[in-house]
């Protein structure tokens, strides 16, 4: 499949009803891979729902749900090479899971434990979730620069929301990627809402993908609710980067079915009609419908998957809840190699306060 910068129409294999719109690439014609992609999305959604419930009962910190965006994270996670570097933002649970970051580890992060950012295995060079908007794109450009200087056949892949593309950090990074022909892949999760600001008033550009033109890099849209389209696009972009052929901007068109975070109430700015319409295009049911059509899925397998997913998530939840309380010193010890005087003073005060509380004074 050859991608071009024009026209800007979402690349798609499977439509909202689960029907093929074009032939799948050879790799995606294997039922085993499609079933694995589906299982991963179901597990991600099961995890997502459980963590939201934990937050609502005071057992988890503020959490950013990935409901409705599972295909983007899953497609990225399955397409990335083990040697690539993943630079996520805060809605990439599915990708991190695919790269070996356990459910318990992800709950540690959202629960405020610094060790939730300590990755092992193929994710050991991946960056932690980035909460500030768009700053992770500059980090990824720096990583891609190092990869090019070292003449390595790998790339950096960074994700962000469409709101981040209005930031200077985003523009500066893709401009650098174009000038230096960096091995960088930028995947924009265009979920239509930057907190309460709609896509229509976030930018004057007709599409997010066309912002690649000014940077002199390739850009295109994919249907972010079609995991096959995301997988194919990311595989194309990463292979291109590995071959030294420059950067790519992928706009994955999706919809944020839930609140921005558990601290948000999306009913204040979105209509029920809009959300209900978006549910008709969601990714999990879409792939399930296609698997049924090719006789690669049935009700018994579905029920077994639901049961297995709930069991895996619950085991991870119980392990998370049994973790010892994070030391207050962790708030300071992972910021700098050597603490500046002001933070050292704060650390000592925090320790003194904790000691006083433990003594019951």
PDB file of N, CA and C in Angstrom, residues 59-98:
ATOM      1  N   UNK A  59      -9.911   4.483  45.135  1.00  0.00           N
ATOM      2  CA  UNK A  59      -8.768   3.568  45.180  1.00  0.00           C
ATOM      3  C   UNK A  59      -7.789   3.806  44.035  1.00  0.00           C
ATOM      4  N   UNK A  60      -7.978   4.895  43.312  1.00  0.00           N
ATOM      5  CA  UNK A  60      -7.126   5.207  42.170  1.00  0.00           C
ATOM      6  C   UNK A  60      -7.116   6.719  41.989  1.00  0.00           C
ATOM      7  N   UNK A  61      -6.021   7.238  41.450  1.00  0.00           N
ATOM      8  CA  UNK A  61      -5.952   8.668  41.186  1.00  0.00           C
ATOM      9  C   UNK A  61      -6.747   9.039  39.944  1.00  0.00           C
ATOM     10  N   UNK A  62      -6.677  10.300  39.567  1.00  0.00           N
ATOM     11  CA  UNK A  62      -7.348  10.758  38.351  1.00  0.00           C
ATOM     12  C   UNK A  62      -6.848   9.937  37.170  1.00  0.00           C
ATOM     13  N   UNK A  63      -7.781   9.495  36.339  1.00  0.00           N
ATOM     14  CA  UNK A  63      -7.449   8.534  35.276  1.00  0.00           C
ATOM     15  C   UNK A  63      -7.999   9.011  33.940  1.00  0.00           C
ATOM     16  N   UNK A  64      -7.208   8.837  32.869  1.00  0.00           N
ATOM     17  CA  UNK A  64      -7.631   9.199  31.513  1.00  0.00           C
ATOM     18  C   UNK A  64      -8.044   7.931  30.767  1.00  0.00           C
ATOM     19  N   UNK A  65      -9.327   7.784  30.544  1.00  0.00           N
ATOM     20  CA  UNK A  65      -9.855   6.595  29.882  1.00  0.00           C
ATOM     21  C   UNK A  65      -9.500   6.571  28.403  1.00  0.00           C
ATOM     22  N   UNK A  66      -9.326   5.367  27.866  1.00  0.00           N
ATOM     23  CA  UNK A  66      -9.075   5.197  26.424  1.00  0.00           C
ATOM     24  C   UNK A  66     -10.289   4.579  25.736  1.00  0.00           C
ATOM     25  N   UNK A  67     -11.459   4.675  26.351  1.00  0.00           N
ATOM     26  CA  UNK A  67     -12.678   4.093  25.802  1.00  0.00           C
ATOM     27  C   UNK A  67     -12.963   4.621  24.400  1.00  0.00           C
ATOM     28  N   UNK A  68     -13.088   3.718  23.442  1.00  0.00           N
ATOM     29  CA  UNK A  68     -13.357   4.083  22.066  1.00  0.00           C
ATOM     30  C   UNK A  68     -12.111   4.292  21.234  1.00  0.00           C
ATOM     31  N   UNK A  69     -10.949   4.260  21.877  1.00  0.00           N
ATOM     32  CA  UNK A  69      -9.687   4.510  21.172  1.00  0.00           C
ATOM     33  C   UNK A  69      -8.729   3.328  21.256  1.00  0.00           C
ATOM     34  N   UNK A  70      -9.290   2.160  21.591  1.00  0.00           N
ATOM     35  CA  UNK A  70      -8.472   0.960  21.767  1.00  0.00           C
ATOM     36  C   UNK A  70      -7.769   0.524  20.489  1.00  0.00           C
ATOM     37  N   UNK A  71      -8.382   0.783  19.341  1.00  0.00           N
ATOM     38  CA  UNK A  71      -7.783   0.344  18.077  1.00  0.00           C
ATOM     39  C   UNK A  71      -6.487   1.088  17.776  1.00  0.00           C
ATOM     40  N   UNK A  72      -6.417   2.351  18.166  1.00  0.00           N
ATOM     41  CA  UNK A  72      -5.208   3.134  17.908  1.00  0.00           C
ATOM     42  C   UNK A  72      -4.038   2.564  18.706  1.00  0.00           C
ATOM     43  N   UNK A  73      -4.238   2.411  20.012  1.00  0.00           N
ATOM     44  CA  UNK A  73      -3.170   1.888  20.850  1.00  0.00           C
ATOM     45  C   UNK A  73      -2.772   0.470  20.498  1.00  0.00           C
ATOM     46  N   UNK A  74      -3.751  -0.358  20.156  1.00  0.00           N
ATOM     47  CA  UNK A  74      -3.463  -1.750  19.806  1.00  0.00           C
ATOM     48  C   UNK A  74      -2.723  -1.828  18.481  1.00  0.00           C
ATOM     49  N   UNK A  75      -3.178  -1.077  17.491  1.00  0.00           N
ATOM     50  CA  UNK A  75      -2.513  -1.088  16.192  1.00  0.00           C
ATOM     51  C   UNK A  75      -1.074  -0.629  16.290  1.00  0.00           C
ATOM     52  N   UNK A  76      -0.832   0.414  17.088  1.00  0.00           N
ATOM     53  CA  UNK A  76       0.536   0.906  17.287  1.00  0.00           C
ATOM     54  C   UNK A  76       1.383  -0.163  17.970  1.00  0.00           C
ATOM     55  N   UNK A  77       0.855  -0.715  19.055  1.00  0.00           N
ATOM     56  CA  UNK A  77       1.615  -1.679  19.841  1.00  0.00           C
ATOM     57  C   UNK A  77       2.021  -2.910  19.062  1.00  0.00           C
ATOM     58  N   UNK A  78       1.149  -3.368  18.193  1.00  0.00           N
ATOM     59  CA  UNK A  78       1.442  -4.567  17.404  1.00  0.00           C
ATOM     60  C   UNK A  78       2.356  -4.269  16.219  1.00  0.00           C
ATOM     61  N   UNK A  79       2.370  -3.026  15.736  1.00  0.00           N
ATOM     62  CA  UNK A  79       3.172  -2.689  14.563  1.00  0.00           C
ATOM     63  C   UNK A  79       4.593  -2.258  14.916  1.00  0.00           C
ATOM     64  N   UNK A  80       4.796  -1.719  16.100  1.00  0.00           N
ATOM     65  CA  UNK A  80       6.128  -1.265  16.501  1.00  0.00           C
ATOM     66  C   UNK A  80       7.112  -2.429  16.585  1.00  0.00           C
ATOM     67  N   UNK A  81       8.333  -2.174  16.177  1.00  0.00           N
ATOM     68  CA  UNK A  81       9.396  -3.157  16.358  1.00  0.00           C
ATOM     69  C   UNK A  81       9.877  -3.101  17.810  1.00  0.00           C
ATOM     70  N   UNK A  82      10.404  -4.208  18.290  1.00  0.00           N
ATOM     71  CA  UNK A  82      10.871  -4.263  19.674  1.00  0.00           C
ATOM     72  C   UNK A  82      11.941  -3.222  19.953  1.00  0.00           C
ATOM     73  N   UNK A  83      12.733  -2.881  18.939  1.00  0.00           N
ATOM     74  CA  UNK A  83      13.844  -1.952  19.142  1.00  0.00           C
ATOM     75  C   UNK A  83      13.431  -0.490  19.018  1.00  0.00           C
ATOM     76  N   UNK A  84      12.202  -0.227  18.583  1.00  0.00           N
ATOM     77  CA  UNK A  84      11.726   1.148  18.470  1.00  0.00           C
ATOM     78  C   UNK A  84      11.495   1.744  19.865  1.00  0.00           C
ATOM     79  N   UNK A  85      11.445   3.053  19.933  1.00  0.00           N
ATOM     80  CA  UNK A  85      11.213   3.740  21.200  1.00  0.00           C
ATOM     81  C   UNK A  85       9.828   4.368  21.159  1.00  0.00           C
ATOM     82  N   UNK A  86       9.018   4.037  22.144  1.00  0.00           N
ATOM     83  CA  UNK A  86       7.653   4.553  22.223  1.00  0.00           C
ATOM     84  C   UNK A  86       7.605   5.714  23.210  1.00  0.00           C
ATOM     85  N   UNK A  87       7.045   6.842  22.759  1.00  0.00           N
ATOM     86  CA  UNK A  87       6.947   8.052  23.587  1.00  0.00           C
ATOM     87  C   UNK A  87       5.462   8.395  23.709  1.00  0.00           C
ATOM     88  N   UNK A  88       4.812   7.953  24.782  1.00  0.00           N
ATOM     89  CA  UNK A  88       3.356   8.061  24.878  1.00  0.00           C
ATOM     90  C   UNK A  88       2.859   9.351  25.508  1.00  0.00           C
ATOM     91  N   UNK A  89       1.572   9.591  25.286  1.00  0.00           N
ATOM     92  CA  UNK A  89       0.891  10.559  26.133  1.00  0.00           C
ATOM     93  C   UNK A  89       0.006   9.768  27.079  1.00  0.00           C
ATOM     94  N   UNK A  90      -1.033  10.362  27.630  1.00  0.00           N
ATOM     95  CA  UNK A  90      -1.716   9.735  28.759  1.00  0.00           C
ATOM     96  C   UNK A  90      -2.918   8.863  28.385  1.00  0.00           C
ATOM     97  N   UNK A  91      -3.030   8.463  27.103  1.00  0.00           N
ATOM     98  CA  UNK A  91      -4.166   7.625  26.722  1.00  0.00           C
ATOM     99  C   UNK A  91      -3.685   6.419  25.923  1.00  0.00           C
ATOM    100  N   UNK A  92      -2.542   5.872  26.322  1.00  0.00           N
ATOM    101  CA  UNK A  92      -1.882   4.821  25.540  1.00  0.00           C
ATOM    102  C   UNK A  92      -1.770   3.493  26.280  1.00  0.00           C
ATOM    103  N   UNK A  93      -2.801   3.174  27.043  1.00  0.00           N
ATOM    104  CA  UNK A  93      -2.784   1.934  27.812  1.00  0.00           C
ATOM    105  C   UNK A  93      -2.584   0.700  26.925  1.00  0.00           C
ATOM    106  N   UNK A  94      -3.259   0.661  25.785  1.00  0.00           N
ATOM    107  CA  UNK A  94      -3.204  -0.511  24.915  1.00  0.00           C
ATOM    108  C   UNK A  94      -1.809  -0.723  24.342  1.00  0.00           C
ATOM    109  N   UNK A  95      -1.144   0.359  23.942  1.00  0.00           N
ATOM    110  CA  UNK A  95       0.207   0.229  23.396  1.00  0.00           C
ATOM    111  C   UNK A  95       1.185  -0.229  24.465  1.00  0.00           C
ATOM    112  N   UNK A  96       1.085   0.359  25.637  1.00  0.00           N
ATOM    113  CA  UNK A  96       1.995  -0.040  26.705  1.00  0.00           C
ATOM    114  C   UNK A  96       1.797  -1.510  27.073  1.00  0.00           C
ATOM    115  N   UNK A  97       0.559  -1.944  27.104  1.00  0.00           N
ATOM    116  CA  UNK A  97       0.281  -3.351  27.410  1.00  0.00           C
ATOM    117  C   UNK A  97       0.901  -4.252  26.353  1.00  0.00           C
ATOM    118  N   UNK A  98       0.795  -3.871  25.079  1.00  0.00           N
ATOM    119  CA  UNK A  98       1.365  -4.664  23.996  1.00  0.00           C
ATOM    120  C   UNK A  98       2.887  -4.719  24.075  1.00  0.00           C
TER     121      UNK A  98
END
